[in-house]
CSV table of C-alpha atoms in Angstrom, one decimal:
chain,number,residue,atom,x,y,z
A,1209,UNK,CA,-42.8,55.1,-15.9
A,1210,UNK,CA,-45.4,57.9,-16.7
A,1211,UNK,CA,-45.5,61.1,-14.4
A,1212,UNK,CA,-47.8,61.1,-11.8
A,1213,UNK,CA,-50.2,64.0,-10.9
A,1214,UNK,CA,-51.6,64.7,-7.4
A,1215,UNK,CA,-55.1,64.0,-6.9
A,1216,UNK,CA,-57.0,67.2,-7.6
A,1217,UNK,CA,-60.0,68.5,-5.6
A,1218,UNK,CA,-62.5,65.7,-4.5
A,1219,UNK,CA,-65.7,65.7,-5.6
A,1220,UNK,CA,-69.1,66.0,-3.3
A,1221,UNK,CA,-69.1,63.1,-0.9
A,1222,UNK,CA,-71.5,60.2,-1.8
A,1223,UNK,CA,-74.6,59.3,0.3
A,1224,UNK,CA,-74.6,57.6,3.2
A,1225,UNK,CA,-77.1,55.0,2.4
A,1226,UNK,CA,-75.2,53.6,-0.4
A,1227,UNK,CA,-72.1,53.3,1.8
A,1228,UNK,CA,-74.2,51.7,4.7
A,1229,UNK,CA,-75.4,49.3,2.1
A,1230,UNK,CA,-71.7,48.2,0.9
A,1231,UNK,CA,-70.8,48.2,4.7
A,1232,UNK,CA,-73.4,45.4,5.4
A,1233,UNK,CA,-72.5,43.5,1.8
A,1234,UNK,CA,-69.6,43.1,2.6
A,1235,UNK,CA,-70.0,42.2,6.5
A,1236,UNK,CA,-72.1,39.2,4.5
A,1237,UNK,CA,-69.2,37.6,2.1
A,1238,UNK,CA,-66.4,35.4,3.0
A,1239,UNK,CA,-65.2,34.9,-0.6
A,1240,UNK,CA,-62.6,37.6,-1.6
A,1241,UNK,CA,-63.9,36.9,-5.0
A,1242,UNK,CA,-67.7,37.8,-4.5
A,1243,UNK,CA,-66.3,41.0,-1.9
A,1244,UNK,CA,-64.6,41.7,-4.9
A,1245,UNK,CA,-66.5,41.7,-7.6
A,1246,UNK,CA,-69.4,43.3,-5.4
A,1247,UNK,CA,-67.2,46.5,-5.1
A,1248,UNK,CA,-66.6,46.9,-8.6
A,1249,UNK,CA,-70.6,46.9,-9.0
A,1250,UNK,CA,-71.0,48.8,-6.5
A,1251,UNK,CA,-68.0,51.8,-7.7
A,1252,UNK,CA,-70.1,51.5,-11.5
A,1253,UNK,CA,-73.0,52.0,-10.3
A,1254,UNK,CA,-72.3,54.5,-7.4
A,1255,UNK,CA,-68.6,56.2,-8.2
A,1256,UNK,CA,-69.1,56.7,-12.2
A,1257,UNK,CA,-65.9,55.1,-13.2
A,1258,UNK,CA,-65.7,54.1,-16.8
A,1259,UNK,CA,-62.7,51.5,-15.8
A,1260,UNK,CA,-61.9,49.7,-12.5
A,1261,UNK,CA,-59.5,46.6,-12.2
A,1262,UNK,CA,-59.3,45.1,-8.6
A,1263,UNK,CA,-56.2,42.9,-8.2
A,1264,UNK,CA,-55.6,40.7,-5.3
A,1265,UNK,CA,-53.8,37.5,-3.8
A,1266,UNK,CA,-53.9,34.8,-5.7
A,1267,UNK,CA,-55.8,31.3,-3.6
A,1268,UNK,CA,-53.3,29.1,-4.4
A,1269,UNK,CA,-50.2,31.3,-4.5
A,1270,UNK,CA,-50.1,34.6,-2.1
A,1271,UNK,CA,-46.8,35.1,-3.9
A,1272,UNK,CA,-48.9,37.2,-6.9
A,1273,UNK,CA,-51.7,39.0,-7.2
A,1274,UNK,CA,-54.6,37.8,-10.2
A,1275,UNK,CA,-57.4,39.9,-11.5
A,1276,UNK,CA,-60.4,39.1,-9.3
A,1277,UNK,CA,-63.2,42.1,-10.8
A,1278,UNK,CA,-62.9,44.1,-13.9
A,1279,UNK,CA,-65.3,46.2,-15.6
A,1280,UNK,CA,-64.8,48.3,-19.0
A,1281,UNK,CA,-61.4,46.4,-19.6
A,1282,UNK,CA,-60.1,43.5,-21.7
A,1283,UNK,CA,-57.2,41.2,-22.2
A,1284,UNK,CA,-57.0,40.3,-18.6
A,1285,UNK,CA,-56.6,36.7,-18.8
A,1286,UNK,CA,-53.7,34.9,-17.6
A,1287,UNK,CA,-52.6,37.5,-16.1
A,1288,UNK,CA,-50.2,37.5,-12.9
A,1289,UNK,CA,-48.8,40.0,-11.4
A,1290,UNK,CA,-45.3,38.9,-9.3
A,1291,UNK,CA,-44.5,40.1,-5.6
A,1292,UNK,CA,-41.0,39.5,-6.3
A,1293,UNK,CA,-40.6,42.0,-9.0
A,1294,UNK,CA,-40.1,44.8,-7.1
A,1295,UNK,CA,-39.4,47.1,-9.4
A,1296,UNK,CA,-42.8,46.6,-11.0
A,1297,UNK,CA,-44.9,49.8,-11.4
A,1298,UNK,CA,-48.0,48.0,-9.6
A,1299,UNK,CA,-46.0,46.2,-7.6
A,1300,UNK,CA,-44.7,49.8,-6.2
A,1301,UNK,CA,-48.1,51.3,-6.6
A,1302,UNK,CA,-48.8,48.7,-3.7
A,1303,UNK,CA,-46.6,50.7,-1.1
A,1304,UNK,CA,-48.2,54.3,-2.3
A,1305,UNK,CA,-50.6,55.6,0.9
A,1306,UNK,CA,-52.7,57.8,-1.4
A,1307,UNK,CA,-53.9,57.2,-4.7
A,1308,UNK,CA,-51.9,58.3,-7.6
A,1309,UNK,CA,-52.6,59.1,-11.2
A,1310,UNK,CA,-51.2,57.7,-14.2
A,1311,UNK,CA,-51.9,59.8,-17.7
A,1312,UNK,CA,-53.6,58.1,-20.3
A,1313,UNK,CA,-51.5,55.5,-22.3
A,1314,UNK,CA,-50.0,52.1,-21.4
A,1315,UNK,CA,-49.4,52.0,-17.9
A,1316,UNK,CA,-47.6,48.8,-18.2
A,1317,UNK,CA,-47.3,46.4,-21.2
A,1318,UNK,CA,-49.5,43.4,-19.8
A,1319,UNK,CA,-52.9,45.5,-19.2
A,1320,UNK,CA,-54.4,47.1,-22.0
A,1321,UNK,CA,-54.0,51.1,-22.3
A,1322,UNK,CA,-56.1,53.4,-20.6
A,1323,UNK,CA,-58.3,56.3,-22.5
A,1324,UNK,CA,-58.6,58.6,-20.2
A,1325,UNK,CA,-55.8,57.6,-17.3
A,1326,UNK,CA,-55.9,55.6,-14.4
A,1327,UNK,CA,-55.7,56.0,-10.5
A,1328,UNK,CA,-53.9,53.5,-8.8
A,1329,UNK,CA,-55.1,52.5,-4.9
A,1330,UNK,CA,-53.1,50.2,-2.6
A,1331,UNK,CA,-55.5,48.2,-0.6
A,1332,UNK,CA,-54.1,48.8,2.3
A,1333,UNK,CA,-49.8,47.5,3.4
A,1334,UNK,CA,-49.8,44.2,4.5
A,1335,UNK,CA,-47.4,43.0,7.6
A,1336,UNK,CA,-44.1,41.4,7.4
A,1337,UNK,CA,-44.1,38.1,5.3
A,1338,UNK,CA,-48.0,38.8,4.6
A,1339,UNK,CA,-49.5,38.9,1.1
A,1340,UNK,CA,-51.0,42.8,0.8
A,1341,UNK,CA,-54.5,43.0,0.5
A,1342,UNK,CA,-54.5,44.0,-3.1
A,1343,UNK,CA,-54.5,46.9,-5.6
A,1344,UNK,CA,-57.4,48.9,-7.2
A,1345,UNK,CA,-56.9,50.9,-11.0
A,1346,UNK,CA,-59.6,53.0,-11.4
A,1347,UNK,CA,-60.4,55.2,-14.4
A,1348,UNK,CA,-62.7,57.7,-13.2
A,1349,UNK,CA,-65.4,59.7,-15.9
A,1350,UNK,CA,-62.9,62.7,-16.0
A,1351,UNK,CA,-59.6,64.1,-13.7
A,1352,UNK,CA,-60.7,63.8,-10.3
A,1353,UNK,CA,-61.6,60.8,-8.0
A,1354,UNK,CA,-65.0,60.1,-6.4
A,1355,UNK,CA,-64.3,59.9,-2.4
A,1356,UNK,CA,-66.3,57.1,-3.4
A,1357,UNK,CA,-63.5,55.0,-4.3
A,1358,UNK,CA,-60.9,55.8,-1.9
A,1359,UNK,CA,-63.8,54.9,1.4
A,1360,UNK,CA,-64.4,51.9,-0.6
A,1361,UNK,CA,-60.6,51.2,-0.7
A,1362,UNK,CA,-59.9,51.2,2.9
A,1363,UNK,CA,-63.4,49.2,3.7
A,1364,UNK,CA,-62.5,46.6,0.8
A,1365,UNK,CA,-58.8,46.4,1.7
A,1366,UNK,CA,-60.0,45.9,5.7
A,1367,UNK,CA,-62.4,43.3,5.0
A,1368,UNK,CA,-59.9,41.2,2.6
A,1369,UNK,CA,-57.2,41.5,5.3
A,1370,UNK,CA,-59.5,39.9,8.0
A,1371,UNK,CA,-60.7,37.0,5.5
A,1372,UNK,CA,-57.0,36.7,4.3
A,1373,UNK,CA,-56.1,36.2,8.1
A,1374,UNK,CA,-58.9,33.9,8.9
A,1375,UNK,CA,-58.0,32.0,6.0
A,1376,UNK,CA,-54.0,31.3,7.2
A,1377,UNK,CA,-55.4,31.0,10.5
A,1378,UNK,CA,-58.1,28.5,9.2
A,1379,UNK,CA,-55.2,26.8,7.6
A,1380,UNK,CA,-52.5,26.9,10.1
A,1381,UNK,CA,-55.2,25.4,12.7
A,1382,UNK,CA,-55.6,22.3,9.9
A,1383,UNK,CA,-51.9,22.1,10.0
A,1384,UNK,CA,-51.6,22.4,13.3
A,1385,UNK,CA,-54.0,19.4,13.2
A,1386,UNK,CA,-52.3,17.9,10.7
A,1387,UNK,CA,-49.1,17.9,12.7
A,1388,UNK,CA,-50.7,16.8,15.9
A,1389,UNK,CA,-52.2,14.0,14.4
A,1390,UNK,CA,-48.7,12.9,12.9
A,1391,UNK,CA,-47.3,13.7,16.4
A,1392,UNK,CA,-49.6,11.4,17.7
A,1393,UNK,CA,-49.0,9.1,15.8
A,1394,UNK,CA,-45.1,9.3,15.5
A,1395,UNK,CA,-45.8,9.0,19.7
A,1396,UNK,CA,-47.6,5.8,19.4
A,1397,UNK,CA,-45.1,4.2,17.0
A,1398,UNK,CA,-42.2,4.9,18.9
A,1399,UNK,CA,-44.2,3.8,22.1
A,1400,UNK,CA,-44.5,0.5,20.2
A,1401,UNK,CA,-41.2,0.5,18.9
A,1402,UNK,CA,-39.9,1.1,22.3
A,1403,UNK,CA,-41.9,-1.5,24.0
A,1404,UNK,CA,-40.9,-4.0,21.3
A,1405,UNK,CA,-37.2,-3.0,22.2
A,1406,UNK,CA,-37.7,-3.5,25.6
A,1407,UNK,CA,-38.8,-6.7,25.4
A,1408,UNK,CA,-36.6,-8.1,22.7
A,1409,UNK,CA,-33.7,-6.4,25.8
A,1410,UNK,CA,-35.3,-8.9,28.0
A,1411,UNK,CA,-35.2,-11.9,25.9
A,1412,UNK,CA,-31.8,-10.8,24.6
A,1413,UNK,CA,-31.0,-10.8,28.3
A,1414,UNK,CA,-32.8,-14.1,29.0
A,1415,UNK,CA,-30.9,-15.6,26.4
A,1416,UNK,CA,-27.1,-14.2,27.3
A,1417,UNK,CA,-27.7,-15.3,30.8
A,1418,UNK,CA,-28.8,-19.2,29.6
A,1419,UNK,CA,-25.9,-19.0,27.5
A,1420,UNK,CA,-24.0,-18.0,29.9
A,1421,UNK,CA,-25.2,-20.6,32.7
A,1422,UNK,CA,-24.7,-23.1,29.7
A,1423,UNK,CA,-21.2,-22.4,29.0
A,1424,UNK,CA,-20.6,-22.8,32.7
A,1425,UNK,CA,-22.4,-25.9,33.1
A,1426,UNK,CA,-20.5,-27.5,30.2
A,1427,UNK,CA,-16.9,-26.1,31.2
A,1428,UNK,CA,-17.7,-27.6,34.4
A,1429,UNK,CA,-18.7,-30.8,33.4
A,1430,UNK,CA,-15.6,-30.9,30.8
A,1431,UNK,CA,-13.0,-29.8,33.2
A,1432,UNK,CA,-14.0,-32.5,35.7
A,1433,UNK,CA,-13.2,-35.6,33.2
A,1434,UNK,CA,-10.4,-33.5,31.8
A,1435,UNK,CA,-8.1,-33.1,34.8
A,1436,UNK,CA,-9.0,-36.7,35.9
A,1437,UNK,CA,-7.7,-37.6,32.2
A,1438,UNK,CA,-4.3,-35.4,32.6
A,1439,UNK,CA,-3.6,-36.3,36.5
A,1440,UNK,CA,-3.4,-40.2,35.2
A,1441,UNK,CA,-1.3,-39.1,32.2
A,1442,UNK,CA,1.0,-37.2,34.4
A,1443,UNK,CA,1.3,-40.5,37.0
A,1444,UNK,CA,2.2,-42.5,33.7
A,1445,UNK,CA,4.5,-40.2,32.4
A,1446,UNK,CA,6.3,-40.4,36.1
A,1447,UNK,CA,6.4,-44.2,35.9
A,1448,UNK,CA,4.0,-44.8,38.9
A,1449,UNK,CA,2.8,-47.8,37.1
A,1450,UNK,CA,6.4,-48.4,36.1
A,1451,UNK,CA,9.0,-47.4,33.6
A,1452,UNK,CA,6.9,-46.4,29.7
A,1453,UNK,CA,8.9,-47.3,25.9
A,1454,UNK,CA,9.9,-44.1,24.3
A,1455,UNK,CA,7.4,-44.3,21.5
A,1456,UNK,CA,4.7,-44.7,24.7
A,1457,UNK,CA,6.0,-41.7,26.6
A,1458,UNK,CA,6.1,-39.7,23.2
A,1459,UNK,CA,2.2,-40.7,22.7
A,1460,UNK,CA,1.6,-39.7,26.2
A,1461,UNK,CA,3.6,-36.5,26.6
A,1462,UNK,CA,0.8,-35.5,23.0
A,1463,UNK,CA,-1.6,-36.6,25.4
A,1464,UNK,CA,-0.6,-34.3,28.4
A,1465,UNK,CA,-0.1,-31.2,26.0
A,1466,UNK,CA,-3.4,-31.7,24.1
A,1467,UNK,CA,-4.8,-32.0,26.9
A,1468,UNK,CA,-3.5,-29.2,28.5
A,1469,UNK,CA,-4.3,-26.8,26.1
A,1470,UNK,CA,-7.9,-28.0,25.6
A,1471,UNK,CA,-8.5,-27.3,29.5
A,1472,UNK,CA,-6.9,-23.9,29.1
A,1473,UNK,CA,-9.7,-23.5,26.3
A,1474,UNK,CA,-12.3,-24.3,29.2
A,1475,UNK,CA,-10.8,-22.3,31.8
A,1476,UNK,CA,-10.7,-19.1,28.9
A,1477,UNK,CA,-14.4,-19.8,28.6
A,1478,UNK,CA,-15.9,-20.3,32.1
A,1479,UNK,CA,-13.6,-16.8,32.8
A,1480,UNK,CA,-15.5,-15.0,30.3
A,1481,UNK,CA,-19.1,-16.7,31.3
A,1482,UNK,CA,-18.5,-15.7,34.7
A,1483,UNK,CA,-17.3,-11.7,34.2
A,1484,UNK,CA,-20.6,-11.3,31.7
A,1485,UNK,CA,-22.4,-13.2,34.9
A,1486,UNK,CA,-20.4,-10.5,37.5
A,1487,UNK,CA,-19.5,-13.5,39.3
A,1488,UNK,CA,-15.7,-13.2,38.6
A,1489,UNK,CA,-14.8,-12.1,42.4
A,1490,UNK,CA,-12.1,-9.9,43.4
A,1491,UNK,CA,-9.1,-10.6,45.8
A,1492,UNK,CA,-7.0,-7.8,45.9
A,1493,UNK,CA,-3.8,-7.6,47.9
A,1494,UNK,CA,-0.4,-5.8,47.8
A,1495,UNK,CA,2.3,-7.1,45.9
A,1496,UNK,CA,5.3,-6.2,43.9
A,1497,UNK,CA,5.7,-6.5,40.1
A,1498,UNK,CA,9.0,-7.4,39.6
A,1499,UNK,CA,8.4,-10.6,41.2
A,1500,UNK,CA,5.2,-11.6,39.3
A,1501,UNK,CA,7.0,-10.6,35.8
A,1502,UNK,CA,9.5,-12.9,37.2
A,1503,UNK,CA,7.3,-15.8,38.1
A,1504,UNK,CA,5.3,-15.1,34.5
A,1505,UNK,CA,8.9,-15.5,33.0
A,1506,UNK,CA,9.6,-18.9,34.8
A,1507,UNK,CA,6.2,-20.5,33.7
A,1508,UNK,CA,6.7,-19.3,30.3
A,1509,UNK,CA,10.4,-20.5,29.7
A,1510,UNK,CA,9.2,-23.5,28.1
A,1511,UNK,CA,7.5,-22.0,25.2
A,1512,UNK,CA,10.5,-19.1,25.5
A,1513,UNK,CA,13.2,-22.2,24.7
A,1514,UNK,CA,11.8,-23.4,21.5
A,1515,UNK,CA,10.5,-20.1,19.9
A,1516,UNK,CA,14.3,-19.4,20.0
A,1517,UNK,CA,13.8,-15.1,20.3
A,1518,UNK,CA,15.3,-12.8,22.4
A,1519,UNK,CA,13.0,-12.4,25.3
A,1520,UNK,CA,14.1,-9.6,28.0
A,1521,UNK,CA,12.6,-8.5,30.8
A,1522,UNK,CA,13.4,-4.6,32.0
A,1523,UNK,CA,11.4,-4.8,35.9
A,1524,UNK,CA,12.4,-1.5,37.3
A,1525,UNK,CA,13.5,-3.0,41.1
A,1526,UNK,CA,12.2,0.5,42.7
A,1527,UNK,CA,8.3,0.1,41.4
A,1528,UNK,CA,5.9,0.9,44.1
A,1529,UNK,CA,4.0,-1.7,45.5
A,1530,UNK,CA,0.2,-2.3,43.9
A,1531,UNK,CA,-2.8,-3.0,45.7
A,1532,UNK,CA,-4.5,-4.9,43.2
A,1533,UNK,CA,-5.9,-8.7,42.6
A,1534,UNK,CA,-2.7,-10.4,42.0
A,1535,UNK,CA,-3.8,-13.6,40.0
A,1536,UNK,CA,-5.4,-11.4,37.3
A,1537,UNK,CA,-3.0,-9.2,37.1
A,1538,UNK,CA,-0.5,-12.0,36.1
A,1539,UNK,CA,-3.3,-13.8,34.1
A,1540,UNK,CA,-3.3,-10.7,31.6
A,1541,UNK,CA,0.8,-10.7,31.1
A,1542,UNK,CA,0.8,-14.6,30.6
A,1543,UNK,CA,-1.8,-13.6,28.2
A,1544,UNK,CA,0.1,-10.7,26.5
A,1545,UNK,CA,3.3,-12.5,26.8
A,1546,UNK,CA,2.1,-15.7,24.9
A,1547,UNK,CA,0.6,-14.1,22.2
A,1548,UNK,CA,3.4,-12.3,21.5
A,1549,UNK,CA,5.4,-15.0,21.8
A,1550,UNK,CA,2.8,-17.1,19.1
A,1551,UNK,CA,2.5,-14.5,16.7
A,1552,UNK,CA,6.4,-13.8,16.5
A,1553,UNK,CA,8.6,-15.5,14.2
A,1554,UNK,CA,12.1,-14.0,14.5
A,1555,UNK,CA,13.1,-10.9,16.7
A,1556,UNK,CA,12.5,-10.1,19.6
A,1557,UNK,CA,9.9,-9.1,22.5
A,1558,UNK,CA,10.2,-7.0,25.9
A,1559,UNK,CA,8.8,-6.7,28.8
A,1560,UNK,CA,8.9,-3.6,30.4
A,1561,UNK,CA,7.5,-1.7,33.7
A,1562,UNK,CA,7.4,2.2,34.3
A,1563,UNK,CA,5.8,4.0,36.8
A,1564,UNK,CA,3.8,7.4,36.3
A,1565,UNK,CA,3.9,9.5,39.4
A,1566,UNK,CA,1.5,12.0,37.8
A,1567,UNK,CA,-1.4,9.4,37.9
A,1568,UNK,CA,0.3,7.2,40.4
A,1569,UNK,CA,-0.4,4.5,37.2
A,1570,UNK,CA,2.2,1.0,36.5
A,1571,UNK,CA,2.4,0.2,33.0
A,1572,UNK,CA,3.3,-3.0,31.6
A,1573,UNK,CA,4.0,-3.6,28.3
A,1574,UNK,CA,4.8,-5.9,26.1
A,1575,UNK,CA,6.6,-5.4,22.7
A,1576,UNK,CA,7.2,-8.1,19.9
A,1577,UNK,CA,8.5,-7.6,16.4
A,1578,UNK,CA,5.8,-10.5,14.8
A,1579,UNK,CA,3.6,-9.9,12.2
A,1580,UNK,CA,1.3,-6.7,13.8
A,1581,UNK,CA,-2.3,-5.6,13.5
A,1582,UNK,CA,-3.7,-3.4,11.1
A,1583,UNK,CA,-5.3,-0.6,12.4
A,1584,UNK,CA,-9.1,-1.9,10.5
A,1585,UNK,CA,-8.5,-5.0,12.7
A,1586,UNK,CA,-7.5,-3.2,15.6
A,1587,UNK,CA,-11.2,-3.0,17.6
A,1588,UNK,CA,-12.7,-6.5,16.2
A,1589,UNK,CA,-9.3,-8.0,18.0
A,1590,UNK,CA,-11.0,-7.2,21.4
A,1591,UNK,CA,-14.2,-8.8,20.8
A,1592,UNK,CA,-15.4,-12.3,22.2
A,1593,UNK,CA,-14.8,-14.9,19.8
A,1594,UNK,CA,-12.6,-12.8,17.3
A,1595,UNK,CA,-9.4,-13.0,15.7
A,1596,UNK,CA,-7.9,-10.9,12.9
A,1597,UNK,CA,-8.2,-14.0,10.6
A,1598,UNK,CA,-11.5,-16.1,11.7
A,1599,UNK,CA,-11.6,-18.1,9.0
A,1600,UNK,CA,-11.7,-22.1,9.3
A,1601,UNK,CA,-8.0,-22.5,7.6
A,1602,UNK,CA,-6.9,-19.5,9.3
A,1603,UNK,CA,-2.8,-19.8,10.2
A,1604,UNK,CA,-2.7,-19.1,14.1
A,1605,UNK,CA,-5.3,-21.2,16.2
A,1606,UNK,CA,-6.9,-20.4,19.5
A,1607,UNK,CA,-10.4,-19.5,20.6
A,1608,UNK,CA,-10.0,-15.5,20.1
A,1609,UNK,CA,-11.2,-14.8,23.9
A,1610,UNK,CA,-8.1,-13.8,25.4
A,1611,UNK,CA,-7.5,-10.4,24.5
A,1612,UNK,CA,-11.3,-10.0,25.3
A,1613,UNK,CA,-10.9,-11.6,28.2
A,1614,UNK,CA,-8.1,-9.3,29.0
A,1615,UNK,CA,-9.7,-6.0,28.3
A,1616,UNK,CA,-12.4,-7.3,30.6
A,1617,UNK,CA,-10.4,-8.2,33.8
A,1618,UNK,CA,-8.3,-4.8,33.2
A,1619,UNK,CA,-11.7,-3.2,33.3
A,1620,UNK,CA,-12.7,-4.8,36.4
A,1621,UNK,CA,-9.1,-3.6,38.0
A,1622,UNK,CA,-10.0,0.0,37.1
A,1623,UNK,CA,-7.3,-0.3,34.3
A,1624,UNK,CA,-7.4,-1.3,30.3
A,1625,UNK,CA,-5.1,-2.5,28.1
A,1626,UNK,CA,-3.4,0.0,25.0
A,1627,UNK,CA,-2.1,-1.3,21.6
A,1628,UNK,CA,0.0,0.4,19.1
A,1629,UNK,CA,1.0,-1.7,15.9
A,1630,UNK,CA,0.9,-1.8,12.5
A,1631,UNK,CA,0.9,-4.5,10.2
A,1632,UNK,CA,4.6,-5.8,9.3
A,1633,UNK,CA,6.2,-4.0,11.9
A,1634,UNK,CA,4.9,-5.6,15.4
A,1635,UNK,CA,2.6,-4.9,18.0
A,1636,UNK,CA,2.8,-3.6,21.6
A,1637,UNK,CA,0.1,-3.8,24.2
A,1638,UNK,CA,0.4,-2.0,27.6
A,1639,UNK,CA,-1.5,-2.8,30.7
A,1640,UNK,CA,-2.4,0.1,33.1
A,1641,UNK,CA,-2.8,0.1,36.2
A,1642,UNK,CA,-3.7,2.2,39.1
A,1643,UNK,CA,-1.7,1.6,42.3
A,1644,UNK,CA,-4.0,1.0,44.3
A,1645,UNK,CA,-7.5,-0.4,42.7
A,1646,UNK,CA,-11.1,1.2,43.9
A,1647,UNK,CA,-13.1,-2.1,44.0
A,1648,UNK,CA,-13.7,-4.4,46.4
C-alpha cells in the first residue's frame, strides 16, 4: 500500500450557515442514497474538492459497501467493495479515526487513479455484527483538507447510522410480525390438531370399551352352550347312559378335547377383555410355591406323557411364602409351561424357583430347548393377537393372547415376565415376583 502522510494544517473553518443548512438537509432525508448524494453536492460546492467518492452499505447486502455519490470520478460501476476482505486497503481505511492521505496514483486497482491524491474518511465504527456507516475518498484542490469535510463526515456518518438502525429495526419489527403471525398460526393448528386428537382418543376409547363389552358378551354367551356341550360329553364318555363302542368313545373323547380347547380360547379372551375393562379383581393370599409348581405339574402330566421330553422341576423347599393372588400366579406358569411344552420338539425344559433376598423377589422360570425367538420377534410376541408366525398356514396354532395375557396379569401382581432366547437354541421366560404384592 502507498505511504500515508498526516493531515497538514487545516484550513479556515467554513461558515456556519452552510453547515446549518446541511444540518437541516439532512434532518429531512430518510434515503441513504439522497443523504448521500446531497453531501457530495454539498462538499463541491462548499469544501472545493476536485474528487469525492462516498461508499456505503449496500440495501440488499450489508455484507459490502457500493458507491452511493461520486463526483469528478469514473469507472465506478459494478463495483463492490467486500467486508470480509480484511486486508483490503478500504476495508482498513474503515477502522482509521482520522482521515489519512494517500499520494497520488492507484490507490487500489478497482477505482480509477487519483491526480492529485486522496484522503480517506471512515464514517464513523460501526458496533459488533453491524454494517459501518460507510467510507468517504476525497481529493481536495491541493494538500490539505477543508474542516469542511471532516464535520461533514461525522454529521453524514451519524445520520446513516440512525437510518441504518431504524431500517433493521423497521425490519426486525416486520419479522417480529412475521413470526408472530406464523406463531399464531402454528398455535391454532396445533390447537386443532390437538382437539382432533382428543376426540379421535375418545372415540378410540368409545370403541375399545364396545369391543371390549362385545367380546365379553359373546364369550359369555359361547361359554354357556359350550360347557353344557362338554358336561353331556363327559356323562357319555362315563357311560351314564350306558356302556359307548370304541369307535363312539374315540368320536366323543375328539369331542371333549375340541371342545376343551375351544373354551380355553373363550376363557383367554374374556381374561384379556376384562384386564383392558380393570375388571379383572384381585384375591391375594399367602401361599407357598413349591406346592403350586407341583399342582401345575399334575395338571400338565397329560400333555408331559405324550411330548415324551425330559421335564424337571427344581422347587427350592425353603422359598419364602408369597402374598400374592394365587390363581394368577399359577395361570401364568400353566401358561409358560405349555408353551414351552408346544414349541419343543426334543430336549428338555425346567422349571426352576430362586429367591433374591436383595429385592425380596421369587423368580420362576421356565427353560425349553425348542425352536426360540429371534430377538426382531421378541416385543411383537407380547402383543394381543400376535404370534412370531401370524400367517393363515402358520405351523403352531393358538390365538397369540397368552403371553399378552401374561405380561398383563404379572403387571397387575407388581411383577413382569423376562425372556432370553435366540432362535435355534431355546427360549426361557422368568416370572418375577415380589413377596408380598402392593395392590389390593
Amino acid at each position: 500500500m502507498s505511504s500515508i502522510a498526516a493531515l497538514t494544517s487545516p484550513l479556515p473553518a467554513p461558515s456556519p450557515e452552510a453547515r446549518l443548512a446541511f444540518s437541516e438537509l439532512l434532518l429531512g432525508c430518510d434515503e441513504a442514497r439522497t443523504c448521500v448524494e446531497a453531501a457530495v453536492a454539498w462538499l463541491v460546492r462548499n469544501a472545493q474538492v476536485e474528487q469525492v467518492l462516498c461508499l456505503a452499505p449496500d440495501e440488499s447486502d450489508s455484507h459490502c459497501l457500493v458507491p452511493l455519490a461520486s463526483s469528478g470520478m469514473t469507472g465506478l460501476e459494478g463495483f463492490v467493495l467486500a467486508l470480509h476482505e480484511s486486508r483490503h486497503p478500504l476495508v482498513e481505511a474503515l477502522q482509521w479515526a482520522t482521515p489519512r492521505w494517500i499520494p497520488p496514483g492507484p490507490f487500489v486497482p478497482e477505482l480509477p487513479p487519483s491526480r492529485s491524491g486522496l484522503f480517506t474518511l471512515s464514517l464513523g465504527r460501526a458496533p459488533p455484527g453491524a454494517p459501518p456507516p460507510g467510507l468517504l475518498l476525497v481529493a481536495p484542490g491541493g494538500t490539505e483538507l477543508s474542516p469542511d469535510v471532516t464535520w461533514l463526515a461525522t454529521h453524514l456518518g451519524a445520520h446513516l447510522t440512525r437510518l441504518y438502525k431504524g431500517r433493521q429495526l423497521t425490519r426486525l419489527e416486520a419479522a417480529s410480525s412475521e413470526l408472530a403471525a406464523r406463531v399464531n398460526a402454528a398455535t391454532e393448528e396445533l390447537a386443532t390438531q390437538n382437539e382432533l386428537l382428543r376426540r379421535q382418543a375418545i372415540q378410540l376409547e368409545q370403541a375399545s370399551a364396545a369391543k371390549s363389552q362385545f367380546l365379553a358378551n359373546m364369550s359369555h354367551e359361547l361359554r354357556t352352550p359350550l360347557n353344557a356341550i362338554l358336561g353331556y360329553t363327559n356323562m357319555l364318555l362315563q357311560g351314564v347312559n350306558g356302556e359307548l363302542p370304541a369307535p363312539q368313545r374315540r368320536s366323543l373323547s375328539r369331542i371333549d378335547s375340541n371342545g376343551r380347547h375351544l373354551l380355553e380360547i373363550i376363557n383367554e379372551i374374556l381374561d384379556i377383555t376384562r384386564i383392558e375393562a380393570g375388571r379383572m379383581p384381585l384375591h391375594l393370599s399367602e401361599f407357598r410355591l413349591p406346592e403350586l409348581i407341583q399342582e401345575v405339574m399334575s395338571e400338565l402330566d397329560p400333555i408331559i406323557v405324550r411330548s415324551k421330553l425330559s421335564v424337571n422341576a427344581t422347587v427350592d423347599p425353603h422359598l419364602p411364602a408369597i402374598h400374592s393372588d394365587r390363581q394368577k400366579v399359577k395361570q401364568i406358569v400353566v401358561n409358560l409351561l405349555s408353551n414351552a411344552l408346544k414349541f419343543t420338539h426334543e430336549g428338555s425344559i425346567q422349571v426352576k424357583t430362586s429367591y433374591e433376598v436383595a429385592t425380596t423377589t421369587l423368580h420362576i422360570s421356565v427353560k425349553d430347548t425348542g425352536i426360540g425367538i429371534d430377538p426382531v420377534h421378541q416385543e411383537k410376541i407380547w402383543d394381543d393377537f400376535q404370534q412370531v408366525d401370524s400367517s393363515p398356514t402358520r405351523a403352531y396354532g393358538g390365538t397369540g393372547l397368552g403371553l399378552s395375557i401374561c405380561r398383563r396379569l404379572a403387571t397387575m401382581l407388581d411383577g413382569r415376565v423376562g425372556l432370553e432366547s435366540s432362535l435355534g437354541r431355546g427360549s426361557t421366560f422368568t416370572l418375577y415376583l415380589p413377596r408380598c404384592a402392593r395392590r389390593t
